[in-house]
mmCIF file of C-alpha atoms in Angstrom:
data_model
loop_
_atom_site.group_PDB
_atom_site.id
_atom_site.type_symbol
_atom_site.label_atom_id
_atom_site.label_comp_id
_atom_site.label_asym_id
_atom_site.label_seq_id
_atom_site.Cartn_x
_atom_site.Cartn_y
_atom_site.Cartn_z
ATOM 1 C CA UNK A 17 0.000 0.000 0.000
ATOM 2 C CA UNK A 18 2.829 2.426 0.871
ATOM 3 C CA UNK A 19 4.473 1.703 -2.488
ATOM 4 C CA UNK A 20 1.223 2.356 -4.317
ATOM 5 C CA UNK A 21 0.674 5.644 -2.470
ATOM 6 C CA UNK A 22 4.214 6.706 -3.275
ATOM 7 C CA UNK A 23 3.628 5.941 -6.967
ATOM 8 C CA UNK A 24 0.437 8.008 -6.912
ATOM 9 C CA UNK A 25 2.248 10.964 -5.318
ATOM 10 C CA UNK A 26 5.092 10.678 -7.828
ATOM 11 C CA UNK A 27 2.707 10.622 -10.762
ATOM 12 C CA UNK A 28 0.886 13.643 -9.396
ATOM 13 C CA UNK A 29 4.120 15.555 -8.936
ATOM 14 C CA UNK A 30 5.088 14.818 -12.529
ATOM 15 C CA UNK A 31 1.708 15.908 -13.934
ATOM 16 C CA UNK A 32 1.748 19.136 -11.917
ATOM 17 C CA UNK A 33 5.298 19.890 -13.010
ATOM 18 C CA UNK A 34 4.430 19.181 -16.633
ATOM 19 C CA UNK A 35 1.421 21.476 -16.428
ATOM 20 C CA UNK A 36 3.550 24.301 -15.105
ATOM 21 C CA UNK A 37 6.210 23.854 -17.780
ATOM 22 C CA UNK A 38 3.663 23.560 -20.602
ATOM 23 C CA UNK A 39 2.031 26.758 -19.337
ATOM 24 C CA UNK A 40 5.316 28.643 -19.299
ATOM 25 C CA UNK A 41 6.858 27.347 -22.522
ATOM 26 C CA UNK A 42 4.150 25.757 -24.670
ATOM 27 C CA UNK A 43 4.231 22.244 -26.024
ATOM 28 C CA UNK A 44 6.951 22.602 -28.649
ATOM 29 C CA UNK A 45 9.500 24.277 -26.355
ATOM 30 C CA UNK A 46 8.881 21.983 -23.391
ATOM 31 C CA UNK A 47 11.389 19.169 -22.884
ATOM 32 C CA UNK A 48 11.371 16.109 -20.674
ATOM 33 C CA UNK A 49 14.450 17.522 -18.931
ATOM 34 C CA UNK A 50 12.486 20.620 -17.914
ATOM 35 C CA UNK A 51 9.737 18.467 -16.408
ATOM 36 C CA UNK A 52 12.265 16.275 -14.585
ATOM 37 C CA UNK A 53 13.924 19.311 -13.072
ATOM 38 C CA UNK A 54 10.619 20.833 -11.978
ATOM 39 C CA UNK A 55 9.210 17.570 -10.590
ATOM 40 C CA UNK A 56 12.487 16.565 -8.915
ATOM 41 C CA UNK A 57 12.099 12.933 -9.925
ATOM 42 C CA UNK A 58 14.356 10.517 -11.789
ATOM 43 C CA UNK A 59 14.043 9.843 -15.497
ATOM 44 C CA UNK A 60 13.104 6.255 -14.672
ATOM 45 C CA UNK A 61 10.258 7.395 -12.434
ATOM 46 C CA UNK A 62 8.902 9.683 -15.120
ATOM 47 C CA UNK A 63 9.094 7.092 -17.892
ATOM 48 C CA UNK A 64 7.449 4.512 -15.631
ATOM 49 C CA UNK A 65 4.306 6.655 -15.673
ATOM 50 C CA UNK A 66 4.672 8.495 -18.989
ATOM 51 C CA UNK A 67 6.543 6.965 -21.937
ATOM 52 C CA UNK A 68 6.643 10.206 -23.934
ATOM 53 C CA UNK A 69 6.041 13.947 -23.919
ATOM 54 C CA UNK A 70 2.814 13.257 -25.800
ATOM 55 C CA UNK A 71 1.502 11.050 -23.000
ATOM 56 C CA UNK A 72 2.372 13.799 -20.503
ATOM 57 C CA UNK A 73 0.383 16.292 -22.559
ATOM 58 C CA UNK A 74 -2.633 13.971 -22.650
ATOM 59 C CA UNK A 75 -2.480 13.584 -18.866
ATOM 60 C CA UNK A 76 -2.350 17.346 -18.361
ATOM 61 C CA UNK A 77 -5.243 17.913 -20.770
ATOM 62 C CA UNK A 78 -7.371 15.380 -18.906
ATOM 63 C CA UNK A 79 -6.945 17.326 -15.661
ATOM 64 C CA UNK A 80 -8.881 20.362 -16.854
ATOM 65 C CA UNK A 81 -12.537 19.521 -16.221
ATOM 66 C CA UNK A 82 -12.134 18.323 -12.587
ATOM 67 C CA UNK A 83 -11.009 21.844 -11.682
ATOM 68 C CA UNK A 84 -14.560 22.977 -12.363
ATOM 69 C CA UNK A 85 -16.020 20.919 -9.512
ATOM 70 C CA UNK A 86 -18.395 22.974 -7.355
ATOM 71 C CA UNK A 87 -20.975 22.206 -4.654
ATOM 72 C CA UNK A 88 -24.311 21.022 -6.114
ATOM 73 C CA UNK A 89 -26.995 23.711 -6.282
ATOM 74 C CA UNK A 90 -30.754 23.368 -6.345
ATOM 75 C CA UNK A 91 -30.669 25.768 -9.289
ATOM 76 C CA UNK A 92 -28.615 24.085 -11.998
ATOM 77 C CA UNK A 93 -28.004 27.357 -13.834
ATOM 78 C CA UNK A 94 -26.314 28.679 -10.712
ATOM 79 C CA UNK A 95 -24.177 25.550 -10.620
ATOM 80 C CA UNK A 96 -23.106 26.165 -14.215
ATOM 81 C CA UNK A 97 -22.330 29.803 -13.441
ATOM 82 C CA UNK A 98 -20.300 28.701 -10.430
ATOM 83 C CA UNK A 99 -18.221 26.315 -12.521
ATOM 84 C CA UNK A 100 -17.103 29.109 -14.839
ATOM 85 C CA UNK A 101 -16.178 31.420 -11.982
ATOM 86 C CA UNK A 102 -14.320 28.689 -10.099
ATOM 87 C CA UNK A 103 -12.273 27.770 -13.158
ATOM 88 C CA UNK A 104 -11.569 31.445 -13.722
ATOM 89 C CA UNK A 105 -10.415 31.874 -10.143
ATOM 90 C CA UNK A 106 -8.269 28.757 -10.195
ATOM 91 C CA UNK A 107 -6.553 29.882 -13.382
ATOM 92 C CA UNK A 108 -4.959 32.647 -11.318
ATOM 93 C CA UNK A 109 -3.063 30.273 -9.060
ATOM 94 C CA UNK A 110 -3.038 26.748 -10.470
ATOM 95 C CA UNK A 111 -0.248 26.075 -12.964
ATOM 96 C CA UNK A 112 -1.565 22.624 -13.873
ATOM 97 C CA UNK A 113 -4.902 24.068 -14.949
ATOM 98 C CA UNK A 114 -3.171 26.856 -16.850
ATOM 99 C CA UNK A 115 -0.993 24.281 -18.595
ATOM 100 C CA UNK A 116 -4.027 22.264 -19.619
ATOM 101 C CA UNK A 117 -5.745 25.358 -20.986
ATOM 102 C CA UNK A 118 -2.655 26.405 -22.912
ATOM 103 C CA UNK A 119 -2.304 22.967 -24.496
ATOM 104 C CA UNK A 120 -5.960 23.023 -25.518
ATOM 105 C CA UNK A 121 -5.624 26.299 -27.422
ATOM 106 C CA UNK A 122 -1.966 26.180 -28.492
ATOM 107 C CA UNK A 123 -1.866 26.037 -32.303
ATOM 108 C CA UNK A 124 1.660 24.600 -32.143
ATOM 109 C CA UNK A 125 0.452 21.503 -30.308
ATOM 110 C CA UNK A 126 0.917 18.691 -32.862
ATOM 111 C CA UNK A 127 -2.042 16.885 -34.390
ATOM 112 C CA UNK A 128 -1.148 13.727 -32.475
ATOM 113 C CA UNK A 129 -2.203 15.477 -29.267
ATOM 114 C CA UNK A 130 -5.978 15.477 -28.958
ATOM 115 C CA UNK A 131 -6.365 19.003 -27.646
ATOM 116 C CA UNK A 132 -10.066 18.886 -28.400
ATOM 117 C CA UNK A 133 -10.693 16.393 -25.596
ATOM 118 C CA UNK A 134 -11.172 18.990 -22.818
ATOM 119 C CA UNK A 135 -13.752 20.785 -24.979
ATOM 120 C CA UNK A 136 -15.655 17.524 -25.451
ATOM 121 C CA UNK A 137 -15.473 16.757 -21.742
ATOM 122 C CA UNK A 138 -16.732 20.235 -20.848
ATOM 123 C CA UNK A 139 -19.532 19.944 -23.398
ATOM 124 C CA UNK A 140 -20.653 16.594 -21.995
ATOM 125 C CA UNK A 141 -20.608 17.779 -18.374
ATOM 126 C CA UNK A 142 -22.343 21.078 -19.058
ATOM 127 C CA UNK A 143 -24.934 19.542 -21.360
ATOM 128 C CA UNK A 144 -25.974 17.190 -18.551
ATOM 129 C CA UNK A 145 -26.430 20.189 -16.251
ATOM 130 C CA UNK A 146 -28.373 22.142 -18.860
ATOM 131 C CA UNK A 147 -30.668 19.156 -19.379
ATOM 132 C CA UNK A 148 -31.333 19.118 -15.624
ATOM 133 C CA UNK A 149 -31.947 22.867 -15.714
ATOM 134 C CA UNK A 150 -34.496 22.356 -18.465
ATOM 135 C CA UNK A 151 -36.239 19.575 -16.521
ATOM 136 C CA UNK A 152 -36.511 21.930 -13.536
ATOM 137 C CA UNK A 153 -38.069 24.709 -15.590
ATOM 138 C CA UNK A 154 -35.092 27.056 -15.451
ATOM 139 C CA UNK A 155 -34.659 27.467 -19.209
ATOM 140 C CA UNK A 156 -36.713 29.217 -21.849
ATOM 141 C CA UNK A 157 -38.469 26.715 -24.139
ATOM 142 C CA UNK A 158 -36.425 27.878 -27.149
ATOM 143 C CA UNK A 159 -33.096 26.894 -25.557
ATOM 144 C CA UNK A 160 -31.231 23.959 -27.088
ATOM 145 C CA UNK A 161 -28.813 22.747 -24.380
ATOM 146 C CA UNK A 162 -26.064 21.435 -26.648
ATOM 147 C CA UNK A 163 -25.965 24.564 -28.800
ATOM 148 C CA UNK A 164 -25.953 26.775 -25.712
ATOM 149 C CA UNK A 165 -23.135 24.754 -24.180
ATOM 150 C CA UNK A 166 -20.964 25.107 -27.261
ATOM 151 C CA UNK A 167 -21.574 28.865 -27.272
ATOM 152 C CA UNK A 168 -20.706 29.033 -23.576
ATOM 153 C CA UNK A 169 -17.511 26.979 -23.853
ATOM 154 C CA UNK A 170 -16.369 28.997 -26.850
ATOM 155 C CA UNK A 171 -17.163 32.282 -25.125
ATOM 156 C CA UNK A 172 -15.308 31.306 -21.965
ATOM 157 C CA UNK A 173 -12.282 30.175 -23.956
ATOM 158 C CA UNK A 174 -12.076 33.420 -25.890
ATOM 159 C CA UNK A 175 -12.663 35.604 -22.857
ATOM 160 C CA UNK A 176 -9.966 33.943 -20.784
ATOM 161 C CA UNK A 177 -7.494 34.219 -23.670
ATOM 162 C CA UNK A 178 -8.247 37.917 -24.062
ATOM 163 C CA UNK A 179 -7.981 38.450 -20.320
ATOM 164 C CA UNK A 180 -4.661 36.590 -20.242
ATOM 165 C CA UNK A 181 -3.255 38.729 -23.043
ATOM 166 C CA UNK A 182 -4.388 42.054 -21.584
ATOM 167 C CA UNK A 183 -4.097 41.658 -17.821
ATOM 168 C CA UNK A 184 -2.624 38.239 -17.041
ATOM 169 C CA UNK A 185 -6.220 37.185 -16.223
ATOM 170 C CA UNK A 186 -6.497 39.752 -13.424
ATOM 171 C CA UNK A 187 -9.808 40.979 -14.858
ATOM 172 C CA UNK A 188 -11.174 37.558 -15.839
ATOM 173 C CA UNK A 189 -13.834 37.467 -13.122
ATOM 174 C CA UNK A 190 -15.182 40.855 -14.212
ATOM 175 C CA UNK A 191 -15.276 39.699 -17.821
ATOM 176 C CA UNK A 192 -17.149 36.523 -16.828
ATOM 177 C CA UNK A 193 -19.692 38.612 -14.960
ATOM 178 C CA UNK A 194 -20.289 40.640 -18.112
ATOM 179 C CA UNK A 195 -20.533 37.472 -20.194
ATOM 180 C CA UNK A 196 -23.257 36.063 -17.992
ATOM 181 C CA UNK A 197 -25.123 39.379 -17.951
ATOM 182 C CA UNK A 198 -25.497 38.981 -21.721
ATOM 183 C CA UNK A 199 -26.129 35.228 -21.890
ATOM 184 C CA UNK A 200 -28.537 34.578 -19.034
ATOM 185 C CA UNK A 201 -31.444 36.799 -20.154
ATOM 186 C CA UNK A 202 -31.524 34.882 -23.427
ATOM 187 C CA UNK A 203 -31.690 31.414 -21.835
ATOM 188 C CA UNK A 204 -33.208 31.679 -18.323
ATOM 189 C CA UNK A 205 -36.880 32.126 -17.425
ATOM 190 C CA UNK A 206 -37.638 35.455 -15.820
ATOM 191 C CA UNK A 207 -38.384 33.940 -12.421
ATOM 192 C CA UNK A 208 -34.882 32.465 -12.136
ATOM 193 C CA UNK A 209 -32.861 35.500 -13.199
ATOM 194 C CA UNK A 210 -33.108 37.523 -9.959
ATOM 195 C CA UNK A 211 -31.838 34.561 -7.920
ATOM 196 C CA UNK A 212 -28.673 33.987 -9.935
ATOM 197 C CA UNK A 213 -25.431 35.278 -8.441
ATOM 198 C CA UNK A 214 -23.038 36.408 -11.167
ATOM 199 C CA UNK A 215 -21.025 38.944 -9.217
ATOM 200 C CA UNK A 216 -17.328 39.015 -10.036
ATOM 201 C CA UNK A 217 -16.278 37.634 -6.646
ATOM 202 C CA UNK A 218 -18.485 34.549 -6.994
ATOM 203 C CA UNK A 219 -15.509 32.281 -7.678
ATOM 204 C CA UNK A 220 -13.674 33.428 -4.561
ATOM 205 C CA UNK A 221 -16.716 32.785 -2.398
ATOM 206 C CA UNK A 222 -17.439 29.340 -3.848
ATOM 207 C CA UNK A 223 -13.796 28.287 -3.419
ATOM 208 C CA UNK A 224 -13.834 29.540 0.154
ATOM 209 C CA UNK A 225 -16.890 27.375 0.875
ATOM 210 C CA UNK A 226 -15.144 24.373 -0.675
ATOM 211 C CA UNK A 227 -12.109 24.927 1.541
ATOM 212 C CA UNK A 228 -14.335 25.193 4.617
ATOM 213 C CA UNK A 229 -15.997 21.888 3.749
ATOM 214 C CA UNK A 230 -12.643 20.209 3.239
ATOM 215 C CA UNK A 231 -11.374 21.494 6.591
ATOM 216 C CA UNK A 232 -14.434 20.395 8.563
#
């Protein structure tokens, strides 16, 4: 059991190091040596878990969606809103998440790396939530969940890229608040709108509640 736990910790250290290096240098400029130095593990340990740089990239890409985990809400639209703000907030401090996002949008990432996988995972997760929102009467009858999800994922991706370029994502939460102010009136029934919290500090507050739960 101790050996297995050690292997899990080693793998995690490697993935986190790879995420940080991919974020800083992009896929093409990242080398295995950089990841080894950052992770402080042996070459044998790294190759035991990841036989190539490509496999490292896939592992980092697959880490993206779990960072959107938030407490369940009775209102599913609020839960969706919370996921965007939490990801936005975590992008400020989590290098692994930033690395995953960079790989997903980096045009220099080779075709052998499936950088569309995070988008598909997000679409699947959010579509499930939108379907629940529709069942609970939160959505206007004209809303098509899958189409709305693809618009939302694309909008978030573009907004975070713009925020990164202009302010290092310092204004991302404000930009997400504006995004939701434009999207929600076109998809949510009027009775739900006043109850939705889309203030810019929503991500900070949701993360704080998650930390409190973890500590209790």
